[in-house]
Amino acid sequence: EKGGYDYFMLKEIAEQPKAVADTLLGRIDAAGSLTLDEVRIPDSVLREVDKVVIVACGTAYHAGLIAKYAIEHWTRIPCETELASEFRYRDPILDQRTLVVAISQSGETMDTLMALRHAREQGAKVLAICNTNGSTIPRESDAVLYTHAGPEVAVASTKAFLTQLVACYLVALYLGQVRGTKWGDEVRGVVRELSVIGAQVEEVLATMEPVRELARSLADKNTVLFLGRHVGYPVALEGALKLKELAYMHAEGFAAGELKHGPIALIEKDVPVVVVVPSPRGRSVLHDKIVSNIQEIRARGARTIVIAERGDEAVRPYADHLVEVPATPVLLQPLVATVPLQVFACELATARGNEVDQPRNLAKSVTVE
Ligand code: M6R
């Protein structure tokens, strides 16, 4: 049932190109428009939405953090992403014009369920992004967009994350389509580029041997830091979470701009630091800033592991290890940049002799608060 792989996690990582294609299936028509007929929330209601609130836990929360960048950019609707476990306890401001998006692979996470119940009690509309047909979260929501990733067995979420991202992009683009957006051309371009993402993830998977080798060489380290900016920041958080769960190592993700506000004190000789570099196209200011962050940490002796777009020569001189990913629109980069971090964590767990599919103390779905 593991399809020839040693672990479900490896199988699920390998299934990602197909999983993202399945999430898109039937949702983009021949003209390149989105057809989310299954979203039973009428377009007239979506046109009136004045705030989007995303609630989720763990990896699904990281997908939600990335979605915030996409939703605000493409639709200009204010969007907050919140840990489901914090959400209802702070008496959030919600009404009929709030769209709450609850993201959950299992559809059974108690914190997320309680958050959406609270949102509906306040009159908000709830759209679930979920991987498990007929589970509780979609049943209790006003509408659901299934991710169609197929069953995810390994505790560490991989293909569910990538497909949650695709679903989030679809929601963002759909809201843009329904309401009209000044980024019309960009949106059409992104819809086109989404359809090649599966092939690009495949490309990344085909080049992972050096990442595995690097992971094995770090098996005796105590800590790994992750830095990113913009959508690369949640990718850094996700890379750190995977490493904690699987390798039982101290790992922390930071927004690269925060370095000088504290975390740079952690940088010392030979500390591995993974840096997720945004595409040099489009947001060049961000790119240049992160290049100087890499220089800063390298000057303090860090061992830099840089994930960057193929052909990004500016980072090469400062990368002790360079992991190249295919070029994508800036907002879509997490779909390719996360994959090496999954492989990295999985290989480190194996090298440390940990149980990959069933990490200690964790359950696949957390049905208690
Ligand atoms: O089933 P859910 O997506 O609601 O689960 C949320 C988190 O418990 C989950 O993503 C967890 O963080 C994973 N083990 C991460 O790999």
mmCIF file of C-alpha atoms and ligand atoms in Angstrom:
data_model
loop_
_atom_site.group_PDB
_atom_site.id
_atom_site.type_symbol
_atom_site.label_atom_id
_atom_site.label_comp_id
_atom_site.label_asym_id
_atom_site.label_seq_id
_atom_site.Cartn_x
_atom_site.Cartn_y
_atom_site.Cartn_z
ATOM 1 C CA GLU A 1 0.000 0.000 0.000
ATOM 2 C CA LYS A 2 3.054 2.259 0.262
ATOM 3 C CA GLY A 3 3.453 1.782 -3.478
ATOM 4 C CA GLY A 4 7.064 0.639 -3.220
ATOM 5 C CA TYR A 5 8.145 3.513 -0.968
ATOM 6 C CA ASP A 6 9.607 2.958 2.498
ATOM 7 C CA TYR A 7 7.221 5.459 4.053
ATOM 8 C CA PHE A 8 3.821 6.918 3.294
ATOM 9 C CA MET A 9 5.421 10.333 3.567
ATOM 10 C CA LEU A 10 7.744 9.588 0.645
ATOM 11 C CA LYS A 11 4.834 8.290 -1.383
ATOM 12 C CA GLU A 12 2.768 11.360 -0.579
ATOM 13 C CA ILE A 13 5.614 13.729 -1.460
ATOM 14 C CA ALA A 14 5.944 11.934 -4.795
ATOM 15 C CA GLU A 15 2.195 12.160 -5.415
ATOM 16 C CA GLN A 16 2.205 15.950 -5.275
ATOM 17 C CA PRO A 17 2.347 16.667 -9.013
ATOM 18 C CA LYS A 18 -0.796 14.594 -9.527
ATOM 19 C CA ALA A 19 -2.437 15.953 -6.392
ATOM 20 C CA VAL A 20 -2.120 19.581 -7.474
ATOM 21 C CA ALA A 21 -3.416 18.686 -10.934
ATOM 22 C CA ASP A 22 -6.402 16.958 -9.302
ATOM 23 C CA THR A 23 -7.172 20.047 -7.249
ATOM 24 C CA LEU A 24 -7.370 22.056 -10.448
ATOM 25 C CA LEU A 25 -9.344 19.464 -12.387
ATOM 26 C CA GLY A 26 -12.629 20.787 -13.745
ATOM 27 C CA ARG A 27 -12.168 24.147 -12.079
ATOM 28 C CA ILE A 28 -10.698 26.105 -14.993
ATOM 29 C CA ASP A 29 -12.652 26.234 -18.241
ATOM 30 C CA ALA A 30 -11.262 26.330 -21.785
ATOM 31 C CA ALA A 31 -11.304 30.125 -21.765
ATOM 32 C CA GLY A 32 -9.152 30.233 -18.641
ATOM 33 C CA SER A 33 -11.972 31.298 -16.316
ATOM 34 C CA LEU A 34 -12.593 29.668 -12.981
ATOM 35 C CA THR A 35 -15.763 27.666 -12.544
ATOM 36 C CA LEU A 36 -16.200 26.951 -8.873
ATOM 37 C CA ASP A 37 -19.857 25.913 -9.220
ATOM 38 C CA GLU A 38 -19.552 23.760 -6.130
ATOM 39 C CA VAL A 39 -19.017 26.881 -4.026
ATOM 40 C CA ARG A 40 -22.641 27.239 -3.109
ATOM 41 C CA ILE A 41 -22.149 30.742 -1.754
ATOM 42 C CA PRO A 42 -23.844 32.886 -4.440
ATOM 43 C CA ASP A 43 -21.676 35.337 -6.375
ATOM 44 C CA SER A 44 -23.955 38.114 -5.120
ATOM 45 C CA VAL A 45 -22.875 37.310 -1.545
ATOM 46 C CA LEU A 46 -19.213 37.043 -2.534
ATOM 47 C CA ARG A 47 -19.425 40.476 -4.162
ATOM 48 C CA GLU A 48 -20.482 41.966 -0.833
ATOM 49 C CA VAL A 49 -17.712 40.360 1.244
ATOM 50 C CA ASP A 50 -15.698 43.064 2.981
ATOM 51 C CA LYS A 51 -13.354 40.905 5.038
ATOM 52 C CA VAL A 52 -11.861 37.433 4.745
ATOM 53 C CA VAL A 53 -10.742 35.570 7.850
ATOM 54 C CA ILE A 54 -8.827 32.327 7.478
ATOM 55 C CA VAL A 55 -8.717 29.894 10.393
ATOM 56 C CA ALA A 56 -6.616 26.736 10.572
ATOM 57 C CA CYS A 57 -3.967 24.896 12.588
ATOM 58 C CA GLY A 58 -0.428 23.720 11.921
ATOM 59 C CA THR A 59 0.456 23.215 8.293
ATOM 60 C CA ALA A 60 -3.011 24.283 7.157
ATOM 61 C CA TYR A 61 -2.419 27.570 8.995
ATOM 62 C CA HIS A 62 0.742 28.077 6.956
ATOM 63 C CA ALA A 63 -1.295 27.611 3.772
ATOM 64 C CA GLY A 64 -3.656 30.253 5.151
ATOM 65 C CA LEU A 65 -0.803 32.684 5.807
ATOM 66 C CA ILE A 66 0.232 32.402 2.157
ATOM 67 C CA ALA A 67 -3.385 32.811 1.051
ATOM 68 C CA LYS A 68 -3.521 36.169 2.815
ATOM 69 C CA TYR A 69 -0.868 37.569 0.470
ATOM 70 C CA ALA A 70 -2.753 36.282 -2.577
ATOM 71 C CA ILE A 71 -6.232 37.370 -1.454
ATOM 72 C CA GLU A 72 -5.221 40.878 -0.480
ATOM 73 C CA HIS A 73 -3.161 41.400 -3.616
ATOM 74 C CA TRP A 74 -5.625 40.047 -6.141
ATOM 75 C CA THR A 75 -8.899 41.095 -4.565
ATOM 76 C CA ARG A 76 -8.026 44.081 -2.324
ATOM 77 C CA ILE A 77 -10.272 42.590 0.367
ATOM 78 C CA PRO A 78 -8.653 42.787 3.816
ATOM 79 C CA CYS A 79 -7.716 39.307 4.978
ATOM 80 C CA GLU A 80 -6.564 37.978 8.337
ATOM 81 C CA THR A 81 -5.193 34.532 8.963
ATOM 82 C CA GLU A 82 -5.532 33.252 12.464
ATOM 83 C CA LEU A 83 -4.711 30.161 14.437
ATOM 84 C CA ALA A 84 -8.049 28.478 15.006
ATOM 85 C CA SER A 85 -7.141 27.876 18.637
ATOM 86 C CA GLU A 86 -6.755 31.608 19.284
ATOM 87 C CA PHE A 87 -9.586 32.867 17.127
ATOM 88 C CA ARG A 88 -12.752 32.507 19.137
ATOM 89 C CA TYR A 89 -11.183 33.347 22.453
ATOM 90 C CA ARG A 90 -10.410 36.878 21.418
ATOM 91 C CA ASP A 91 -13.991 37.822 20.560
ATOM 92 C CA PRO A 92 -13.323 38.462 16.857
ATOM 93 C CA ILE A 93 -15.360 40.999 14.898
ATOM 94 C CA LEU A 94 -17.482 39.146 12.352
ATOM 95 C CA ASP A 95 -20.728 39.775 10.507
ATOM 96 C CA GLN A 96 -22.707 38.730 7.420
ATOM 97 C CA ARG A 97 -20.153 40.335 5.138
ATOM 98 C CA THR A 98 -17.246 38.328 6.555
ATOM 99 C CA LEU A 99 -16.130 35.275 4.632
ATOM 100 C CA VAL A 100 -14.432 32.783 6.927
ATOM 101 C CA VAL A 101 -12.264 30.183 5.227
ATOM 102 C CA ALA A 102 -11.551 27.118 7.360
ATOM 103 C CA ILE A 103 -8.664 25.009 6.065
ATOM 104 C CA SER A 104 -8.295 21.422 7.257
ATOM 105 C CA GLN A 105 -6.920 18.264 5.689
ATOM 106 C CA SER A 106 -8.809 15.922 7.974
ATOM 107 C CA GLY A 107 -11.930 18.015 8.391
ATOM 108 C CA GLU A 108 -11.985 16.870 12.020
ATOM 109 C CA THR A 109 -9.614 19.257 13.794
ATOM 110 C CA MET A 110 -11.501 20.369 16.885
ATOM 111 C CA ASP A 111 -9.953 23.835 17.143
ATOM 112 C CA THR A 112 -10.853 24.617 13.532
ATOM 113 C CA LEU A 113 -14.345 23.210 13.981
ATOM 114 C CA MET A 114 -14.973 25.315 17.075
ATOM 115 C CA ALA A 115 -13.682 28.400 15.258
ATOM 116 C CA LEU A 116 -16.072 27.901 12.357
ATOM 117 C CA ARG A 117 -19.015 27.243 14.674
ATOM 118 C CA HIS A 118 -18.246 30.506 16.410
ATOM 119 C CA ALA A 119 -18.025 32.319 13.055
ATOM 120 C CA ARG A 120 -21.371 30.979 11.890
ATOM 121 C CA GLU A 121 -23.016 31.948 15.164
ATOM 122 C CA GLN A 122 -21.913 35.521 14.445
ATOM 123 C CA GLY A 123 -23.529 35.371 10.998
ATOM 124 C CA ALA A 124 -20.386 34.921 8.884
ATOM 125 C CA LYS A 125 -20.386 32.636 5.842
ATOM 126 C CA VAL A 126 -17.930 29.758 6.110
ATOM 127 C CA LEU A 127 -16.137 28.137 3.208
ATOM 128 C CA ALA A 128 -14.178 24.988 4.047
ATOM 129 C CA ILE A 129 -11.072 23.903 2.180
ATOM 130 C CA CYS A 130 -10.824 20.242 3.040
ATOM 131 C CA ASN A 131 -9.352 16.959 1.848
ATOM 132 C CA THR A 132 -11.709 14.498 3.468
ATOM 133 C CA ASN A 133 -15.083 14.008 1.864
ATOM 134 C CA GLY A 134 -18.030 14.193 4.188
ATOM 135 C CA SER A 135 -15.968 15.055 7.281
ATOM 136 C CA THR A 136 -17.351 17.303 10.012
ATOM 137 C CA ILE A 137 -15.828 20.651 8.981
ATOM 138 C CA PRO A 138 -17.284 20.644 5.447
ATOM 139 C CA ARG A 139 -20.606 19.316 6.769
ATOM 140 C CA GLU A 140 -20.886 22.255 9.131
ATOM 141 C CA SER A 141 -19.758 24.872 6.597
ATOM 142 C CA ASP A 142 -21.844 26.840 4.092
ATOM 143 C CA ALA A 143 -19.705 25.573 1.229
ATOM 144 C CA VAL A 144 -16.675 23.413 0.596
ATOM 145 C CA LEU A 145 -13.863 23.259 -1.880
ATOM 146 C CA TYR A 146 -12.346 19.785 -1.714
ATOM 147 C CA THR A 147 -8.642 19.503 -2.391
ATOM 148 C CA HIS A 148 -8.840 15.990 -3.915
ATOM 149 C CA ALA A 149 -5.297 15.108 -2.803
ATOM 150 C CA GLY A 150 -6.333 11.531 -1.984
ATOM 151 C CA PRO A 151 -5.869 10.055 1.498
ATOM 152 C CA GLU A 152 -2.893 11.417 3.419
ATOM 153 C CA VAL A 153 -1.629 8.803 5.865
ATOM 154 C CA ALA A 154 1.692 10.174 7.135
ATOM 155 C CA VAL A 155 1.216 12.433 10.143
ATOM 156 C CA ALA A 156 3.387 15.105 8.545
ATOM 157 C CA SER A 157 1.280 16.901 5.987
ATOM 158 C CA THR A 158 2.773 17.263 2.496
ATOM 159 C CA LYS A 159 0.435 16.801 -0.457
ATOM 160 C CA ALA A 160 -2.446 18.183 1.574
ATOM 161 C CA PHE A 161 -0.459 21.399 2.056
ATOM 162 C CA LEU A 162 0.310 21.880 -1.630
ATOM 163 C CA THR A 163 -3.297 21.241 -2.577
ATOM 164 C CA GLN A 164 -4.569 23.557 0.169
ATOM 165 C CA LEU A 165 -2.417 26.228 -1.405
ATOM 166 C CA VAL A 166 -3.860 25.561 -4.838
ATOM 167 C CA ALA A 167 -7.376 25.724 -3.401
ATOM 168 C CA CYS A 168 -6.530 29.016 -1.657
ATOM 169 C CA TYR A 169 -5.230 30.474 -4.910
ATOM 170 C CA LEU A 170 -8.438 29.343 -6.625
ATOM 171 C CA VAL A 171 -10.541 31.073 -3.968
ATOM 172 C CA ALA A 172 -8.460 34.245 -4.273
ATOM 173 C CA LEU A 173 -8.620 34.237 -8.054
ATOM 174 C CA TYR A 174 -12.321 33.424 -8.021
ATOM 175 C CA LEU A 175 -13.064 36.308 -5.679
ATOM 176 C CA GLY A 176 -11.052 38.507 -8.034
ATOM 177 C CA GLN A 177 -13.030 37.207 -10.999
ATOM 178 C CA VAL A 178 -16.436 37.674 -9.375
ATOM 179 C CA ARG A 179 -15.678 41.159 -8.089
ATOM 180 C CA GLY A 180 -13.388 42.374 -10.852
ATOM 181 C CA THR A 181 -9.803 43.248 -10.034
ATOM 182 C CA LYS A 182 -7.394 45.761 -11.399
ATOM 183 C CA TRP A 183 -4.941 42.895 -11.811
ATOM 184 C CA GLY A 184 -7.020 41.201 -14.533
ATOM 185 C CA ASP A 185 -4.085 40.384 -16.819
ATOM 186 C CA GLU A 186 -1.965 39.143 -13.961
ATOM 187 C CA VAL A 187 -4.820 36.951 -12.742
ATOM 188 C CA ARG A 188 -5.277 35.387 -16.189
ATOM 189 C CA GLY A 189 -1.520 34.771 -16.365
ATOM 190 C CA VAL A 190 -1.518 33.119 -12.950
ATOM 191 C CA VAL A 191 -4.401 30.829 -13.915
ATOM 192 C CA ARG A 192 -2.320 29.721 -16.909
ATOM 193 C CA GLU A 193 0.774 29.217 -14.768
ATOM 194 C CA LEU A 194 -1.161 27.170 -12.217
ATOM 195 C CA SER A 195 -1.720 24.543 -14.877
ATOM 196 C CA VAL A 196 2.042 23.948 -15.251
ATOM 197 C CA ILE A 197 2.713 23.783 -11.512
ATOM 198 C CA GLY A 198 2.331 19.993 -11.408
ATOM 199 C CA ALA A 199 5.110 19.614 -13.975
ATOM 200 C CA GLN A 200 7.276 22.079 -12.058
ATOM 201 C CA VAL A 201 6.828 20.151 -8.799
ATOM 202 C CA GLU A 202 7.853 17.048 -10.751
ATOM 203 C CA GLU A 203 11.012 18.872 -11.854
ATOM 204 C CA VAL A 204 11.830 19.764 -8.256
ATOM 205 C CA LEU A 205 11.333 16.158 -7.165
ATOM 206 C CA ALA A 206 13.739 14.976 -9.851
ATOM 207 C CA THR A 207 16.570 17.108 -8.416
ATOM 208 C CA MET A 208 16.351 16.224 -4.729
ATOM 209 C CA GLU A 209 19.393 13.950 -4.286
ATOM 210 C CA PRO A 210 21.727 16.787 -3.193
ATOM 211 C CA VAL A 211 19.097 17.904 -0.666
ATOM 212 C CA ARG A 212 18.946 14.388 0.786
ATOM 213 C CA GLU A 213 22.731 14.254 0.959
ATOM 214 C CA LEU A 214 22.823 17.626 2.695
ATOM 215 C CA ALA A 215 20.183 16.489 5.196
ATOM 216 C CA ARG A 216 22.204 13.413 6.093
ATOM 217 C CA SER A 217 25.272 15.573 6.677
ATOM 218 C CA LEU A 218 23.334 17.658 9.222
ATOM 219 C CA ALA A 219 21.987 14.744 11.262
ATOM 220 C CA ASP A 220 24.015 15.656 14.351
ATOM 221 C CA LYS A 221 23.080 19.349 14.431
ATOM 222 C CA ASN A 222 20.935 20.700 17.251
ATOM 223 C CA THR A 223 19.218 23.514 15.477
ATOM 224 C CA VAL A 224 18.235 24.698 12.009
ATOM 225 C CA LEU A 225 16.894 28.175 11.297
ATOM 226 C CA PHE A 226 14.632 29.131 8.398
ATOM 227 C CA LEU A 227 14.238 32.597 6.920
ATOM 228 C CA GLY A 228 11.888 33.965 4.315
ATOM 229 C CA ARG A 229 10.132 37.114 3.240
ATOM 230 C CA HIS A 230 6.686 37.709 1.769
ATOM 231 C CA VAL A 231 5.198 34.307 0.856
ATOM 232 C CA GLY A 232 8.597 32.798 1.616
ATOM 233 C CA TYR A 233 8.025 33.569 5.299
ATOM 234 C CA PRO A 234 5.212 31.031 5.789
ATOM 235 C CA VAL A 235 7.298 28.607 3.726
ATOM 236 C CA ALA A 236 10.073 29.086 6.295
ATOM 237 C CA LEU A 237 7.574 28.406 9.099
ATOM 238 C CA GLU A 238 6.443 25.252 7.330
ATOM 239 C CA GLY A 239 10.030 24.063 6.813
ATOM 240 C CA ALA A 240 10.683 24.526 10.526
ATOM 241 C CA LEU A 241 7.480 22.741 11.549
ATOM 242 C CA LYS A 242 8.312 19.738 9.345
ATOM 243 C CA LEU A 243 11.745 19.514 10.910
ATOM 244 C CA LYS A 244 10.423 19.684 14.473
ATOM 245 C CA GLU A 245 7.798 17.048 13.828
ATOM 246 C CA LEU A 246 10.009 14.628 11.989
ATOM 247 C CA ALA A 247 13.592 15.154 13.109
ATOM 248 C CA TYR A 248 12.772 16.285 16.688
ATOM 249 C CA MET A 249 15.270 19.105 16.220
ATOM 250 C CA HIS A 250 14.999 22.668 17.316
ATOM 251 C CA ALA A 251 13.910 24.558 14.239
ATOM 252 C CA GLU A 252 12.517 28.030 13.905
ATOM 253 C CA GLY A 253 11.185 30.087 11.033
ATOM 254 C CA PHE A 254 11.627 33.837 10.920
ATOM 255 C CA ALA A 255 10.629 36.700 8.679
ATOM 256 C CA ALA A 256 14.017 37.711 7.291
ATOM 257 C CA GLY A 257 13.281 41.368 8.001
ATOM 258 C CA GLU A 258 13.053 40.526 11.703
ATOM 259 C CA LEU A 259 16.631 39.232 11.843
ATOM 260 C CA LYS A 260 18.101 42.426 13.197
ATOM 261 C CA HIS A 261 15.296 42.732 15.742
ATOM 262 C CA GLY A 262 16.578 39.716 17.629
ATOM 263 C CA PRO A 263 17.107 36.414 15.859
ATOM 264 C CA ILE A 264 20.474 37.418 14.392
ATOM 265 C CA ALA A 265 21.868 36.861 17.898
ATOM 266 C CA LEU A 266 21.344 33.137 17.273
ATOM 267 C CA ILE A 267 23.660 33.101 14.291
ATOM 268 C CA GLU A 268 27.017 31.546 15.060
ATOM 269 C CA LYS A 269 29.559 29.493 13.230
ATOM 270 C CA ASP A 270 28.146 26.560 11.288
ATOM 271 C CA VAL A 271 24.476 27.009 12.262
ATOM 272 C CA PRO A 272 22.513 25.817 9.237
ATOM 273 C CA VAL A 273 20.181 28.535 7.976
ATOM 274 C CA VAL A 274 17.722 27.806 5.206
ATOM 275 C CA VAL A 275 16.741 30.924 3.269
ATOM 276 C CA VAL A 276 13.764 31.028 0.923
ATOM 277 C CA VAL A 277 14.493 33.667 -1.699
ATOM 278 C CA PRO A 278 11.590 35.253 -3.570
ATOM 279 C CA SER A 279 11.635 35.320 -7.322
ATOM 280 C CA PRO A 280 13.818 38.171 -8.618
ATOM 281 C CA ARG A 281 11.051 39.063 -11.081
ATOM 282 C CA GLY A 282 8.317 41.461 -10.089
ATOM 283 C CA ARG A 283 9.274 42.090 -6.469
ATOM 284 C CA SER A 284 12.923 42.958 -6.965
ATOM 285 C CA VAL A 285 13.107 45.088 -3.816
ATOM 286 C CA LEU A 286 12.249 42.095 -1.692
ATOM 287 C CA HIS A 287 14.762 39.983 -3.530
ATOM 288 C CA ASP A 288 17.585 42.447 -2.973
ATOM 289 C CA LYS A 289 16.740 42.741 0.706
ATOM 290 C CA ILE A 290 16.921 39.035 1.263
ATOM 291 C CA VAL A 291 20.213 38.817 -0.585
ATOM 292 C CA SER A 292 21.661 41.265 1.918
ATOM 293 C CA ASN A 293 20.171 39.193 4.766
ATOM 294 C CA ILE A 294 22.034 36.168 3.402
ATOM 295 C CA GLN A 295 25.252 38.176 3.266
ATOM 296 C CA GLU A 296 24.756 39.291 6.871
ATOM 297 C CA ILE A 297 24.275 35.811 8.270
ATOM 298 C CA ARG A 298 27.050 34.338 6.198
ATOM 299 C CA ALA A 299 29.450 36.991 7.436
ATOM 300 C CA ARG A 300 28.665 35.663 10.939
ATOM 301 C CA GLY A 301 29.608 32.131 9.971
ATOM 302 C CA ALA A 302 26.196 30.567 9.247
ATOM 303 C CA ARG A 303 26.041 27.711 6.798
ATOM 304 C CA THR A 304 23.593 29.016 4.205
ATOM 305 C CA ILE A 305 21.192 26.732 2.418
ATOM 306 C CA VAL A 306 19.496 28.861 -0.193
ATOM 307 C CA ILE A 307 16.313 28.016 -2.053
ATOM 308 C CA ALA A 308 16.081 30.279 -5.070
ATOM 309 C CA GLU A 309 14.687 30.499 -8.545
ATOM 310 C CA ARG A 310 16.784 28.791 -11.198
ATOM 311 C CA GLY A 311 19.138 31.284 -12.795
ATOM 312 C CA ASP A 312 19.139 33.653 -9.807
ATOM 313 C CA GLU A 313 22.863 34.388 -9.980
ATOM 314 C CA ALA A 314 22.781 37.119 -7.326
ATOM 315 C CA VAL A 315 22.482 34.588 -4.493
ATOM 316 C CA ARG A 316 25.018 32.051 -5.718
ATOM 317 C CA PRO A 317 28.139 33.653 -4.153
ATOM 318 C CA TYR A 318 26.547 33.539 -0.682
ATOM 319 C CA ALA A 319 25.005 30.075 -0.845
ATOM 320 C CA ASP A 320 26.937 27.232 0.728
ATOM 321 C CA HIS A 321 24.230 25.023 -0.719
ATOM 322 C CA LEU A 322 22.009 26.244 -3.515
ATOM 323 C CA VAL A 323 18.695 24.539 -4.211
ATOM 324 C CA GLU A 324 17.187 25.788 -7.443
ATOM 325 C CA VAL A 325 13.464 25.718 -8.121
ATOM 326 C CA PRO A 326 11.614 26.546 -11.355
ATOM 327 C CA ALA A 327 10.494 30.095 -12.067
ATOM 328 C CA THR A 328 6.919 30.845 -11.026
ATOM 329 C CA PRO A 329 4.900 33.991 -10.405
ATOM 330 C CA VAL A 330 5.977 35.429 -7.041
ATOM 331 C CA LEU A 331 2.794 34.401 -5.227
ATOM 332 C CA LEU A 332 2.939 30.804 -6.478
ATOM 333 C CA GLN A 333 6.522 30.156 -5.407
ATOM 334 C CA PRO A 334 5.549 28.304 -2.191
ATOM 335 C CA LEU A 335 4.237 25.459 -4.367
ATOM 336 C CA VAL A 336 7.756 24.684 -5.550
ATOM 337 C CA ALA A 337 9.840 26.069 -2.652
ATOM 338 C CA THR A 338 8.182 23.906 0.019
ATOM 339 C CA VAL A 339 8.993 20.611 -1.647
ATOM 340 C CA PRO A 340 12.758 20.615 -0.905
ATOM 341 C CA LEU A 341 11.952 21.380 2.752
ATOM 342 C CA GLN A 342 9.661 18.339 2.961
ATOM 343 C CA VAL A 343 12.362 16.131 1.465
ATOM 344 C CA PHE A 344 14.965 17.671 3.775
ATOM 345 C CA ALA A 345 12.928 16.960 6.930
ATOM 346 C CA CYS A 346 12.009 13.454 5.855
ATOM 347 C CA GLU A 347 15.632 12.553 5.126
ATOM 348 C CA LEU A 348 16.877 14.051 8.388
ATOM 349 C CA ALA A 349 14.277 12.050 10.304
ATOM 350 C CA THR A 350 15.445 8.896 8.582
ATOM 351 C CA ALA A 351 19.099 9.703 9.240
ATOM 352 C CA ARG A 352 18.311 10.218 12.930
ATOM 353 C CA GLY A 353 16.481 6.911 13.076
ATOM 354 C CA ASN A 354 13.073 8.435 13.733
ATOM 355 C CA GLU A 355 9.742 6.971 12.811
ATOM 356 C CA VAL A 356 8.837 9.004 9.715
ATOM 357 C CA ASP A 357 5.138 8.292 9.320
ATOM 358 C CA GLN A 358 4.269 8.281 13.022
ATOM 359 C CA PRO A 359 6.394 10.877 14.823
ATOM 360 C CA ARG A 360 6.362 10.620 18.596
ATOM 361 C CA ASN A 361 3.566 12.352 20.532
ATOM 362 C CA LEU A 362 1.612 13.313 17.404
ATOM 363 C CA ALA A 363 -1.708 12.186 15.935
ATOM 364 C CA LYS A 364 -2.880 12.597 12.359
ATOM 365 C CA SER A 365 -5.984 14.424 13.354
ATOM 366 C CA VAL A 366 -6.303 16.374 16.524
ATOM 367 C CA THR A 367 -9.879 15.934 17.640
ATOM 368 C CA VAL A 368 -9.480 17.477 21.080
ATOM 369 C CA GLU A 369 -9.027 21.158 21.873
HETATM 370 O O1 M6R B 1 -6.337 18.029 9.472
HETATM 371 P P1 M6R B 1 -5.862 19.457 9.630
HETATM 372 O O2 M6R B 1 -5.386 20.024 8.342
HETATM 373 O O3 M6R B 1 -6.922 20.340 10.257
HETATM 374 O O4 M6R B 1 -4.662 19.393 10.625
HETATM 375 C C1 M6R B 1 -4.022 20.555 11.075
HETATM 376 C C2 M6R B 1 -2.716 20.249 11.761
HETATM 377 O O5 M6R B 1 -2.926 19.409 12.875
HETATM 378 C C3 M6R B 1 -1.728 19.577 10.817
HETATM 379 O O6 M6R B 1 -1.490 20.324 9.678
HETATM 380 C C4 M6R B 1 -0.384 19.308 11.523
HETATM 381 O O7 M6R B 1 0.249 20.517 11.819
HETATM 382 C C5 M6R B 1 0.487 18.408 10.645
HETATM 383 N N1 M6R B 1 0.921 17.268 11.402
HETATM 384 C C6 M6R B 1 1.667 19.122 10.065
HETATM 385 O O8 M6R B 1 2.503 18.283 9.337
#
